[in-house]
CSV table of C-alpha atoms and ligand atoms in Angstrom, one decimal:
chain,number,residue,atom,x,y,z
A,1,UNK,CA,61.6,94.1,69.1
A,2,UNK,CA,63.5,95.4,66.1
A,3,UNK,CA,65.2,93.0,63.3
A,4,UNK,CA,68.4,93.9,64.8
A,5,UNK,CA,67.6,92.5,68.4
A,6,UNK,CA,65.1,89.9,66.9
A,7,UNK,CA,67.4,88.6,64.3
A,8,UNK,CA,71.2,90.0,64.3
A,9,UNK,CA,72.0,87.7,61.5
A,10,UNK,CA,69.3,88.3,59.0
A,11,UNK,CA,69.6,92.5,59.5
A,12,UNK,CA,73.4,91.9,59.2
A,13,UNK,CA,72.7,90.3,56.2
A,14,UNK,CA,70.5,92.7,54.9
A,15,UNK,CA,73.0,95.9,56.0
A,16,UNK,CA,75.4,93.8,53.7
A,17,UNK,CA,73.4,93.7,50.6
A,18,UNK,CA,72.2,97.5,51.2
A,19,UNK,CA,76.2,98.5,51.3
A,20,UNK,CA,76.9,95.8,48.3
A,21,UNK,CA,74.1,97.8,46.1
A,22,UNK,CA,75.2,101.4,47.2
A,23,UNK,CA,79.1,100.4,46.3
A,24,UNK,CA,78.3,98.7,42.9
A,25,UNK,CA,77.0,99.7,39.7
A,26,UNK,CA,73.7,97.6,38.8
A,27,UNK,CA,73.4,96.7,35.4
A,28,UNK,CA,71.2,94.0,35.0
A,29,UNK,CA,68.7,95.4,32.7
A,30,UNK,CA,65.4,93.3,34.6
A,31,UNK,CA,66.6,95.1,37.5
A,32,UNK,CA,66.0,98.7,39.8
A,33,UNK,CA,66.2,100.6,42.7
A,34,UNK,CA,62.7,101.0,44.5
A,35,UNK,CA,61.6,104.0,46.6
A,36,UNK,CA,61.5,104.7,50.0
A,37,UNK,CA,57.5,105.0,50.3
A,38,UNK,CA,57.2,101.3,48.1
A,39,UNK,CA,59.7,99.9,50.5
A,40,UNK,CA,57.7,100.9,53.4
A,41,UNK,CA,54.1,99.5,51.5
A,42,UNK,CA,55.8,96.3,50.8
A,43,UNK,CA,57.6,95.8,54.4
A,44,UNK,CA,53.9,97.0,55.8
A,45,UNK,CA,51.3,95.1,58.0
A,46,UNK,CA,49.1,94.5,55.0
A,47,UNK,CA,51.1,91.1,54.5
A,48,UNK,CA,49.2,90.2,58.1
A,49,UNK,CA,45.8,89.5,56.2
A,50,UNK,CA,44.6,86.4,53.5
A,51,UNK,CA,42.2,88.6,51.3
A,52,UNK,CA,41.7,85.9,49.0
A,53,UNK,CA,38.7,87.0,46.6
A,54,UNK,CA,38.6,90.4,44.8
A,55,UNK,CA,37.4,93.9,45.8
A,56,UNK,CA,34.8,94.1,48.2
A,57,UNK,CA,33.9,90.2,47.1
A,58,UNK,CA,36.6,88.2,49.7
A,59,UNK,CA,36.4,85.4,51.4
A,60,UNK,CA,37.6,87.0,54.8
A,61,UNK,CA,36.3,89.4,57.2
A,62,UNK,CA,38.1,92.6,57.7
A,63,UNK,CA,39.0,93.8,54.5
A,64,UNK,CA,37.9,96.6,54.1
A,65,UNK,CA,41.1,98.9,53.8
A,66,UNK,CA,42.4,95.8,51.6
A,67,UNK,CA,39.5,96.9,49.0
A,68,UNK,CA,40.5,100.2,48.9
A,69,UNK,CA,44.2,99.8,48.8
A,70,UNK,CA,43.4,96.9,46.1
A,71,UNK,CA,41.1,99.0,44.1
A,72,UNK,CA,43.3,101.9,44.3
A,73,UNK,CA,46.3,100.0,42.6
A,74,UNK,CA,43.9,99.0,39.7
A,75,UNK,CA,42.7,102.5,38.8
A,76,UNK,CA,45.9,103.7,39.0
A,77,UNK,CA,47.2,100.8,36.7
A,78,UNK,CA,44.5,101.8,34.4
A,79,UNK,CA,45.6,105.1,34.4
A,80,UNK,CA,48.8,104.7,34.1
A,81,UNK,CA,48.6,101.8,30.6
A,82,UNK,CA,45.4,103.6,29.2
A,83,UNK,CA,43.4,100.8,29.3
A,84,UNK,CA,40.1,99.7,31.0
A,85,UNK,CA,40.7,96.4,33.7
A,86,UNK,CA,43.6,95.6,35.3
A,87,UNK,CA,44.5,92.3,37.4
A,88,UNK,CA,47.1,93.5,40.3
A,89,UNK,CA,47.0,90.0,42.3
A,90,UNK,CA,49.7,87.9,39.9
A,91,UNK,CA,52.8,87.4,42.3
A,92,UNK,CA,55.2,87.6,39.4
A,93,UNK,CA,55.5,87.8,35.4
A,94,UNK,CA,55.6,84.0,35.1
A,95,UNK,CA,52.3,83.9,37.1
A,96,UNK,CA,50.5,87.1,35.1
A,97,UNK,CA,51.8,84.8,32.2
A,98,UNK,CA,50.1,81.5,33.5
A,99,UNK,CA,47.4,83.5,34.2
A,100,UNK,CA,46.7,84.9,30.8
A,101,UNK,CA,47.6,81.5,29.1
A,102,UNK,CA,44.7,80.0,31.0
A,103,UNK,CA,42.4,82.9,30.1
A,104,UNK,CA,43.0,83.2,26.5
A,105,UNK,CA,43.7,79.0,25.8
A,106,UNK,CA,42.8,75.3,26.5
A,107,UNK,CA,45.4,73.1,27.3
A,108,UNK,CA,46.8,71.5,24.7
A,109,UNK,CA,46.4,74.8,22.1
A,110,UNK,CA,49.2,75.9,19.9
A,111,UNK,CA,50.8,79.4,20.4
A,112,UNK,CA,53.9,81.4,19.0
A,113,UNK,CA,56.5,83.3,20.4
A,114,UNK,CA,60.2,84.0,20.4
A,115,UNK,CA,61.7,81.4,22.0
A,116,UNK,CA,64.3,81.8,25.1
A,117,UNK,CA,67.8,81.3,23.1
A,118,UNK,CA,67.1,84.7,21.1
A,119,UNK,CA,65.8,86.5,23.6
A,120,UNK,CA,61.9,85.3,24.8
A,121,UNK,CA,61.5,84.6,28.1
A,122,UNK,CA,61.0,80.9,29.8
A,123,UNK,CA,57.5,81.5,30.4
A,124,UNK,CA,56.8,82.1,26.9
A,125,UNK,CA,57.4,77.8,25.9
A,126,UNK,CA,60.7,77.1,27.5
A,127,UNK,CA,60.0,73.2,26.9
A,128,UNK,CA,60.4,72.5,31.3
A,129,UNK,CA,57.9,75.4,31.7
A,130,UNK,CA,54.7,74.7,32.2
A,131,UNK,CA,53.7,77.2,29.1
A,132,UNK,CA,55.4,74.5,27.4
A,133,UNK,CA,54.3,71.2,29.6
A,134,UNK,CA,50.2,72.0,29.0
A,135,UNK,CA,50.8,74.4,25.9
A,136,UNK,CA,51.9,73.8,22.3
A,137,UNK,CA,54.7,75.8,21.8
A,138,UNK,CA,56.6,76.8,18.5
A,139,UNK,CA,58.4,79.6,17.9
A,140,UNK,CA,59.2,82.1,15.6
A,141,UNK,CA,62.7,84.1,14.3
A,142,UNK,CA,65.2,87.0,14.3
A,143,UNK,CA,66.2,87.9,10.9
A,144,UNK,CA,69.4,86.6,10.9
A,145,UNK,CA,70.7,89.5,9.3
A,146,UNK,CA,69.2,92.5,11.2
A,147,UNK,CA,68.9,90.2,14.7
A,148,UNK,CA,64.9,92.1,14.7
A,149,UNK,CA,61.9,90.3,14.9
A,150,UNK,CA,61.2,88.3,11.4
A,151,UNK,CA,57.9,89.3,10.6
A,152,UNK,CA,58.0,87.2,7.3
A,153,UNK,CA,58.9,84.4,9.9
A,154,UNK,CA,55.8,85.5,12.2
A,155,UNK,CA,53.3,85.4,9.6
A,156,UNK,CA,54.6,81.7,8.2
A,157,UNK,CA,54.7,80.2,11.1
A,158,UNK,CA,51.0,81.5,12.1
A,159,UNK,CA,49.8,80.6,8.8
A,160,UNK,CA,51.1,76.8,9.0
A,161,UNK,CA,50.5,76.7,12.8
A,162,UNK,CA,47.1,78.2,13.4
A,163,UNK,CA,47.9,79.1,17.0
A,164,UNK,CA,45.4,80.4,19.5
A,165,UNK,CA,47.7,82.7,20.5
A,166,UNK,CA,50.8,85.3,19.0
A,167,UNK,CA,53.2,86.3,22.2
A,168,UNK,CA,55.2,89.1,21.8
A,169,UNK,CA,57.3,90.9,24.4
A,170,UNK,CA,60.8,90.0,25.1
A,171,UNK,CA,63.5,89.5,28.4
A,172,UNK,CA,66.3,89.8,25.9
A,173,UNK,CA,65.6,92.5,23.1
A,174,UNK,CA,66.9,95.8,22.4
A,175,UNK,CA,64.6,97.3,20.1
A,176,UNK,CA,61.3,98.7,19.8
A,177,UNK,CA,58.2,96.2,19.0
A,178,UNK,CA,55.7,96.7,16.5
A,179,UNK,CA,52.8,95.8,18.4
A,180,UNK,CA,50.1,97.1,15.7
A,181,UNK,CA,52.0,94.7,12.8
A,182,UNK,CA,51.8,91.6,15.2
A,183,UNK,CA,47.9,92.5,15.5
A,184,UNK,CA,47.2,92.4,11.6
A,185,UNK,CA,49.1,88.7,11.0
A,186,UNK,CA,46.9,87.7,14.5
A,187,UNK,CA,43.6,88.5,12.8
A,188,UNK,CA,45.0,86.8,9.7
A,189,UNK,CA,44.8,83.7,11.5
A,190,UNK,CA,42.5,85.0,14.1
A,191,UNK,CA,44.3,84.5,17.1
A,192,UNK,CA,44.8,86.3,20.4
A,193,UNK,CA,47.5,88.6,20.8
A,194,UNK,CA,49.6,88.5,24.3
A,195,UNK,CA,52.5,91.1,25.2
A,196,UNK,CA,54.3,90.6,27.8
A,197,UNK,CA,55.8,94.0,28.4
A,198,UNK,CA,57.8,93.2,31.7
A,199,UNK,CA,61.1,94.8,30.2
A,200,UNK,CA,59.2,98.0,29.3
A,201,UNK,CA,56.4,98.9,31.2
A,202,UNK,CA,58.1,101.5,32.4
A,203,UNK,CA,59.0,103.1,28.9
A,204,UNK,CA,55.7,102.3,27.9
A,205,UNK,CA,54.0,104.2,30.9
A,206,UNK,CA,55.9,106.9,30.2
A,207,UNK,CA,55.4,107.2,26.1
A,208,UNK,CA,58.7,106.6,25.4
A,209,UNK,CA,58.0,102.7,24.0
A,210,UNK,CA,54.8,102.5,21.6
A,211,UNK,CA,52.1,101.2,23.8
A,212,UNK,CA,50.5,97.1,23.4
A,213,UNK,CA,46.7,98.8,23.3
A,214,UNK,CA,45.0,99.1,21.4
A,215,UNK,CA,46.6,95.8,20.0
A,216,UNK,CA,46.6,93.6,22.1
A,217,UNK,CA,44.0,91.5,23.5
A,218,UNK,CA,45.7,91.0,26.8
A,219,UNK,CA,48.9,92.7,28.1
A,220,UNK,CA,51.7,91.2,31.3
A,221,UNK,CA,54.0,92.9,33.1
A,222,UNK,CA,56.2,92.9,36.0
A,223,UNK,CA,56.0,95.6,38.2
A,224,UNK,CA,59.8,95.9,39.1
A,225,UNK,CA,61.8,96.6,36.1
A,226,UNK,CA,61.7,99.8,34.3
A,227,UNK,CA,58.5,100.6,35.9
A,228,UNK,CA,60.5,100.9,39.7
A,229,UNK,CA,58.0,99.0,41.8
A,230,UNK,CA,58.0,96.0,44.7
A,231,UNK,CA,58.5,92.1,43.0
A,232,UNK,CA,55.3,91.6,41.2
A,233,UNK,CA,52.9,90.7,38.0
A,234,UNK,CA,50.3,92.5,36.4
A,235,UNK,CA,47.3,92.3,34.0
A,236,UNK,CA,45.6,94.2,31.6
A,237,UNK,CA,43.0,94.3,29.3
A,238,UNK,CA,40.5,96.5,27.3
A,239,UNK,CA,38.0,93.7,26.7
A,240,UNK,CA,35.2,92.8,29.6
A,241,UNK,CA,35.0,89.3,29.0
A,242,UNK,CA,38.9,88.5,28.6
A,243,UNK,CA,39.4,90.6,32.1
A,244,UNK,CA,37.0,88.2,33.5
A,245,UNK,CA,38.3,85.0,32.4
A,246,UNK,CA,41.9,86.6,33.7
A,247,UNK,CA,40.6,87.4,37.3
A,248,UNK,CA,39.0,83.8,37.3
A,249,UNK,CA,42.6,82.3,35.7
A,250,UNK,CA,44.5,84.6,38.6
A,251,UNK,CA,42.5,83.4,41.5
A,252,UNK,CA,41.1,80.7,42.5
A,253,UNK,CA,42.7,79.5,39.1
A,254,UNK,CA,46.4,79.5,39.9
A,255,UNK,CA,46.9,81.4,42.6
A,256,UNK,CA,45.5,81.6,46.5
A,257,UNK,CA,45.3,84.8,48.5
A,258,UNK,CA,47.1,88.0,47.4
A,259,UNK,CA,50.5,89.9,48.8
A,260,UNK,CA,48.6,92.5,49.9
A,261,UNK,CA,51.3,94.4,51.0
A,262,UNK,CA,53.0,93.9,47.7
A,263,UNK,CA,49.9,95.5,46.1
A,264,UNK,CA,49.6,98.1,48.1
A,265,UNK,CA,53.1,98.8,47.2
A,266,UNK,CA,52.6,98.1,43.5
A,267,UNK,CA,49.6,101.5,44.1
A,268,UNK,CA,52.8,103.5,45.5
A,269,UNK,CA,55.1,102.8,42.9
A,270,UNK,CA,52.1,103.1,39.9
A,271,UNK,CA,51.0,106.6,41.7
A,272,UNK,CA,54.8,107.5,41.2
A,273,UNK,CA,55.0,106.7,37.5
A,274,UNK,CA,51.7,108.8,37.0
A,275,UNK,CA,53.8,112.1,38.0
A,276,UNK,CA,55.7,114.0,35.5
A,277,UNK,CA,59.2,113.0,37.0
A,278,UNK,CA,58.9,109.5,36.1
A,279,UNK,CA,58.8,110.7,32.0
A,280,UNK,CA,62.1,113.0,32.4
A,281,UNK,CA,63.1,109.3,34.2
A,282,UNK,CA,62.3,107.0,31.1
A,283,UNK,CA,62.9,109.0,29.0
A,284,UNK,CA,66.5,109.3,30.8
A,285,UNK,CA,66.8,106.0,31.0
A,286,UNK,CA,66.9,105.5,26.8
A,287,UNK,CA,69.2,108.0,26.7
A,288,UNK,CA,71.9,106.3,28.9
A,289,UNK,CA,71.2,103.3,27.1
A,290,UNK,CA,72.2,104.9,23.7
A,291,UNK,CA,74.9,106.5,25.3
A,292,UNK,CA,76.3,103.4,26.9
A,293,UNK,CA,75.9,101.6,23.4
A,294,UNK,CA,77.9,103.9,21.7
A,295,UNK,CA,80.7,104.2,24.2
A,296,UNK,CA,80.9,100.2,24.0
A,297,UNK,CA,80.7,100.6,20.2
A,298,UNK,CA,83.7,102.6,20.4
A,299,UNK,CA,85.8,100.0,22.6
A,300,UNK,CA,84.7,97.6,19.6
A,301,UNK,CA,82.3,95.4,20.7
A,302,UNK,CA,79.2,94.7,18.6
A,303,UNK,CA,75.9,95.6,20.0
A,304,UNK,CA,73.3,92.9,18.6
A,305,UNK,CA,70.9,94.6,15.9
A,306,UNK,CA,73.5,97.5,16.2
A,307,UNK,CA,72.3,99.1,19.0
A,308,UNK,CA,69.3,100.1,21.3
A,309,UNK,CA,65.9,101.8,21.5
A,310,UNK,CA,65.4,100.5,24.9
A,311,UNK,CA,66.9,100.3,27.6
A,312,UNK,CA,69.2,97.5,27.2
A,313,UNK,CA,71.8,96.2,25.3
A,314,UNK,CA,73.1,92.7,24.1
A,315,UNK,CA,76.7,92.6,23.9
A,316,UNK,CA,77.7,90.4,21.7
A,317,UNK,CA,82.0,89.4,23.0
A,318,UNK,CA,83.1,87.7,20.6
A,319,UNK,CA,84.1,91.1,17.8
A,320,UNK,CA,86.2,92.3,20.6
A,321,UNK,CA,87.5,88.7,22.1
A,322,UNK,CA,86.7,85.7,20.8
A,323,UNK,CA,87.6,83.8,24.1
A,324,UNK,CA,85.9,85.8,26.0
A,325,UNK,CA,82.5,84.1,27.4
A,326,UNK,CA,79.7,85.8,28.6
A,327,UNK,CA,79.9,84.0,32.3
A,328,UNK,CA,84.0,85.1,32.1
A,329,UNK,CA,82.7,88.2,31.4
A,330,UNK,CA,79.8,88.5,34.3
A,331,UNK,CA,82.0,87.4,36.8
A,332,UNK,CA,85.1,89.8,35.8
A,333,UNK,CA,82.5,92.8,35.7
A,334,UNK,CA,81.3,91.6,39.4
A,335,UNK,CA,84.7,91.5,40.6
A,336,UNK,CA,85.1,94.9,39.4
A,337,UNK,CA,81.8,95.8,41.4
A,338,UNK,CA,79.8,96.4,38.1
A,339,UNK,CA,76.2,93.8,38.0
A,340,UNK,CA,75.5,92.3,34.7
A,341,UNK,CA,74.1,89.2,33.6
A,342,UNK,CA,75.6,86.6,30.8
A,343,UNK,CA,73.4,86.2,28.2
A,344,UNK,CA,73.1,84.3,24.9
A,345,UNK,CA,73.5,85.8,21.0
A,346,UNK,CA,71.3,85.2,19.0
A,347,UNK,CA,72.3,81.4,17.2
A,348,UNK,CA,75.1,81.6,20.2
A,349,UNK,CA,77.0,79.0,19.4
A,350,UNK,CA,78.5,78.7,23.5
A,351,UNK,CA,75.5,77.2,26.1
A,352,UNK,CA,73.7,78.7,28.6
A,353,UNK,CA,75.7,78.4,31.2
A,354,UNK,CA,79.0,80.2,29.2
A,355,UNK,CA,77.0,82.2,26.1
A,356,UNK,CA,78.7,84.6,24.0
A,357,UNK,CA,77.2,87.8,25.2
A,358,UNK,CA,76.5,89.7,28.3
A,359,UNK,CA,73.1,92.5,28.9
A,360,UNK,CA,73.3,95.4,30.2
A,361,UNK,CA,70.6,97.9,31.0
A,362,UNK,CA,70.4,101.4,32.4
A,363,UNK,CA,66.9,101.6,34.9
A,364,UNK,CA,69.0,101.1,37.6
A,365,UNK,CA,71.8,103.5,37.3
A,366,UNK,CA,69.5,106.1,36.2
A,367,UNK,CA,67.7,106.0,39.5
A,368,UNK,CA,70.9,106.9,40.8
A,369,UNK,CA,71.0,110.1,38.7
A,370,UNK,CA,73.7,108.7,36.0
A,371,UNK,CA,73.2,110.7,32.8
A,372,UNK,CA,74.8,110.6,29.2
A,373,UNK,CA,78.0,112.1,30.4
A,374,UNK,CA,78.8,109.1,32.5
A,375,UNK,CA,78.2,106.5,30.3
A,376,UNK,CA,81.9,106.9,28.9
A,377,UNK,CA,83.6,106.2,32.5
A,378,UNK,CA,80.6,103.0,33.0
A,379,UNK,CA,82.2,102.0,29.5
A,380,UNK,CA,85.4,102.5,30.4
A,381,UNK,CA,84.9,100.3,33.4
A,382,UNK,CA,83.2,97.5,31.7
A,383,UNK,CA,86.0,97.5,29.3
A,384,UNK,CA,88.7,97.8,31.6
A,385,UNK,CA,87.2,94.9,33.8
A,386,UNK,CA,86.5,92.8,30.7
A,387,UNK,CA,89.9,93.5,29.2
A,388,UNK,CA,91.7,92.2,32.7
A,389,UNK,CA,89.4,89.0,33.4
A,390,UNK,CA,92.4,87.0,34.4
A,391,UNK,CA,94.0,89.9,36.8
A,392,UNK,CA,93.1,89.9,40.0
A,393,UNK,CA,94.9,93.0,41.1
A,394,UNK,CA,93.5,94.9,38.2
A,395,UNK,CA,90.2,94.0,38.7
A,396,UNK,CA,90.2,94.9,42.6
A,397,UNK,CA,91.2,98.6,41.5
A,398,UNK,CA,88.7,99.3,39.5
A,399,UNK,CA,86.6,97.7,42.1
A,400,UNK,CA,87.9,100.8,44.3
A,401,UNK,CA,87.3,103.3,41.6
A,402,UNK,CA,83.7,102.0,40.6
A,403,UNK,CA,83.0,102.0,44.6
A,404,UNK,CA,84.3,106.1,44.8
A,405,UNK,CA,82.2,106.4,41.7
A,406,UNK,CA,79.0,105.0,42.8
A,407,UNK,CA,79.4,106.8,45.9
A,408,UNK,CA,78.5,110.0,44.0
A,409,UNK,CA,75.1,108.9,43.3
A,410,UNK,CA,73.1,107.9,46.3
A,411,UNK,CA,70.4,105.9,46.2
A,412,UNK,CA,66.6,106.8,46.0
A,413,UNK,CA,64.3,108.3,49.1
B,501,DSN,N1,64.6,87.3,34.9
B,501,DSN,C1,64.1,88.4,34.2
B,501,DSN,C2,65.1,89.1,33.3
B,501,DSN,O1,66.2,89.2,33.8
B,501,DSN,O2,64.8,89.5,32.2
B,501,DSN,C3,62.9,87.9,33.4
B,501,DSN,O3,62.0,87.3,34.2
């Protein structure tokens, strides 16, 4: 039996959400549009099987095609990063993160990274996470001024800290990082060097973001961002003994048996971005981000650090409104059928759950086939939808208009 005649509310449900993504413009910069071929991997019979173990060392019969289509996503992810191991079993970022934590420190060691409020990421010593709960965490700054990474701020707080551990890589920041300059202040103080590259593996992959190696001692991603895969975590490394203590920190350390079928489709979408399209698609992807910044520039509202290099933006409200909040914001862009998340500024002086800023990022729009040209009616939108928070009638027309837009670009096969 089918989902329909199996389940008519759940495949209703999920007709729903497939019309609500064709009809709307998705801007959440963490976010993407996945292939046909990765939804078919990750909606496979692989998810059947426990293969807990590794490669042609499992602790259950019968897994043989799971070795191949296992070892096959790790060659390719090697491929794709430049780099010589790769750990394709963590079921998310946070878990690559846990992962790599427990591979590179004791509980109980000190470590450094940006914290949440100006842009980190909650796995990265967010004080209810457990990076937090079993780690030390402190963190270092933004130059207030240029709202960039601090590096006089890095190297202090290394200096008086000592950590085991630099973490760089952010959920939240718009420009490039220097991953070579974080590696001289970590061998100042000799500590290990984590990215976590889960905004930009994709742009990375594709040259268009500086790559972590030879840097860093140990790299994270997700798989689903800008690099278009299924839900997932990943782990690399170019040193033997650090890719061992990963895959023991990965399984049986924190996690039990694999999503096979999420691997397998984490191979599809890897084999993808090893083809030339995927370059012309990054390297897309920055340009609709600069285009987007500029149009919103125009409308006067202030781009943290003054712009992007990436992929996404933080739009800082208050130059163009000071009453505006970022959730006020959010929710008038969903009413007007554009996605978007509210995010703090940095030193935001509004919560969490208000914040003074929204992100915005292009990967998912340019898998529609959005290019520069369009980034002036997507800005015109935003600003429109922004502009008439408090109008209901406003906000359902541009719903219509972003819908007839959107409907141009059809989504990926
Ligand atoms: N939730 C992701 C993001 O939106 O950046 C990070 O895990």
């Amino acid at each position: 039996m089918n989902l329909q005649q199996t389940d008519p509310q759940i495949a209703e449900l999920i007709a729903l959400e497939a019309k609500r993504q064709e009809s709307t413009l998705e801007l959440i910069a963490s976010e993407n549009h996945v292939s046909r071929a990765v939804l078919a991997a990750a909606g496979s019979c692989l998810t059947n099987k426990y293969a807990e173990g590794y490669p042609n060392a499992r602790y259950y019969q019968a897994c043989g095609y799971y070795d191949q289509v296992e070892t096959l996503a790790i060659e390719r992810a090697k491929q794709l990063f430049n780099c010589k191991f790769a750990n394709v079993q963590a079921h998310s970022g946070a878990n690559a993160n846990l992962a790599a934590f427990m591979a590179l420190m004791q509980p109980g060691d000190p470590f450094i990274s940006l914290n949440l409020a100006s842009g980190g990421h909650l796995s990265h010593g967010m004080k209810l996470n457990t990076s937090a709960i079993f780690y030390k965490a402190a963190h270092y700054e933004l130059d207030p001024k240029t709202e960039t990474i601090d590096f006089n701020s890095v190297r202090a707080k290394a200096k008086e800290l000592k950590p085991k551990m630099i973490l760089c890589g952010y959920s939240a920041y718009p420009r490039m990082i220097d991953f070579a300059k974080f590696r001289e202040i970590a061998d100042e103080v000799g500590a290990f060097l984590l990215a976590d590259i889960a905004h930009i593996a994709g742009l990375v992959s594709a040259g268009v973001h500086p790559s972590p190696f030879p840097h860093c001692h140990v790299v994270t991603t997700t798989t689903h961002k800008t690099l278009r895969g299924p839900r997932g975590g990943l782990i690399l490394t170019n040193d033997e003994h650090l890719a061992k203590a990963v895959n023991r920190s990965v399984f049986p350390g924190s996690q039990g048996g694999p999503l096979m079928h999420i691997i397998a489709a984490k191979a599809v979408a890897f084999h993808e971005a090893l083809q030339p399209a995927f370059k012309t698609y990054a390297q897309q992807i920055v340009k609709n981000a600069s285009a987007l910044a500029a149009a919103l520039t125009q409308r006067g509202y202030r781009l943290t650090s003054g712009g992007t290099d990436t992929h996404l933006m933080l739009v800082d409200l208050r130059a163009k409104s000071e009453s505006l909040t970022g959730a006020d914001a959010a929710n008038a862009l969903e009413a007007a059928g554009i996605i978007a998340n509210k995010n703090g500024v940095p030193n935001d002086p509004r919560p969490p759950k208000f914040t003074s800023g929204v992100r915005l990022g292009t990967p998912a729009i340019t898998t529609r086939g959005l290019k520069e040209s369009d980034m002036e009616t997507v800005a015109n939108f935003i600003d429109r939808a922004m502009m008439n928070k408090d109008n209901p009638d406003a906000l359902a027309a541009i719903r219509g208009e972003v819908a007839a837009f959107a409907a141009k670009f059809p989504m990926p096969h």
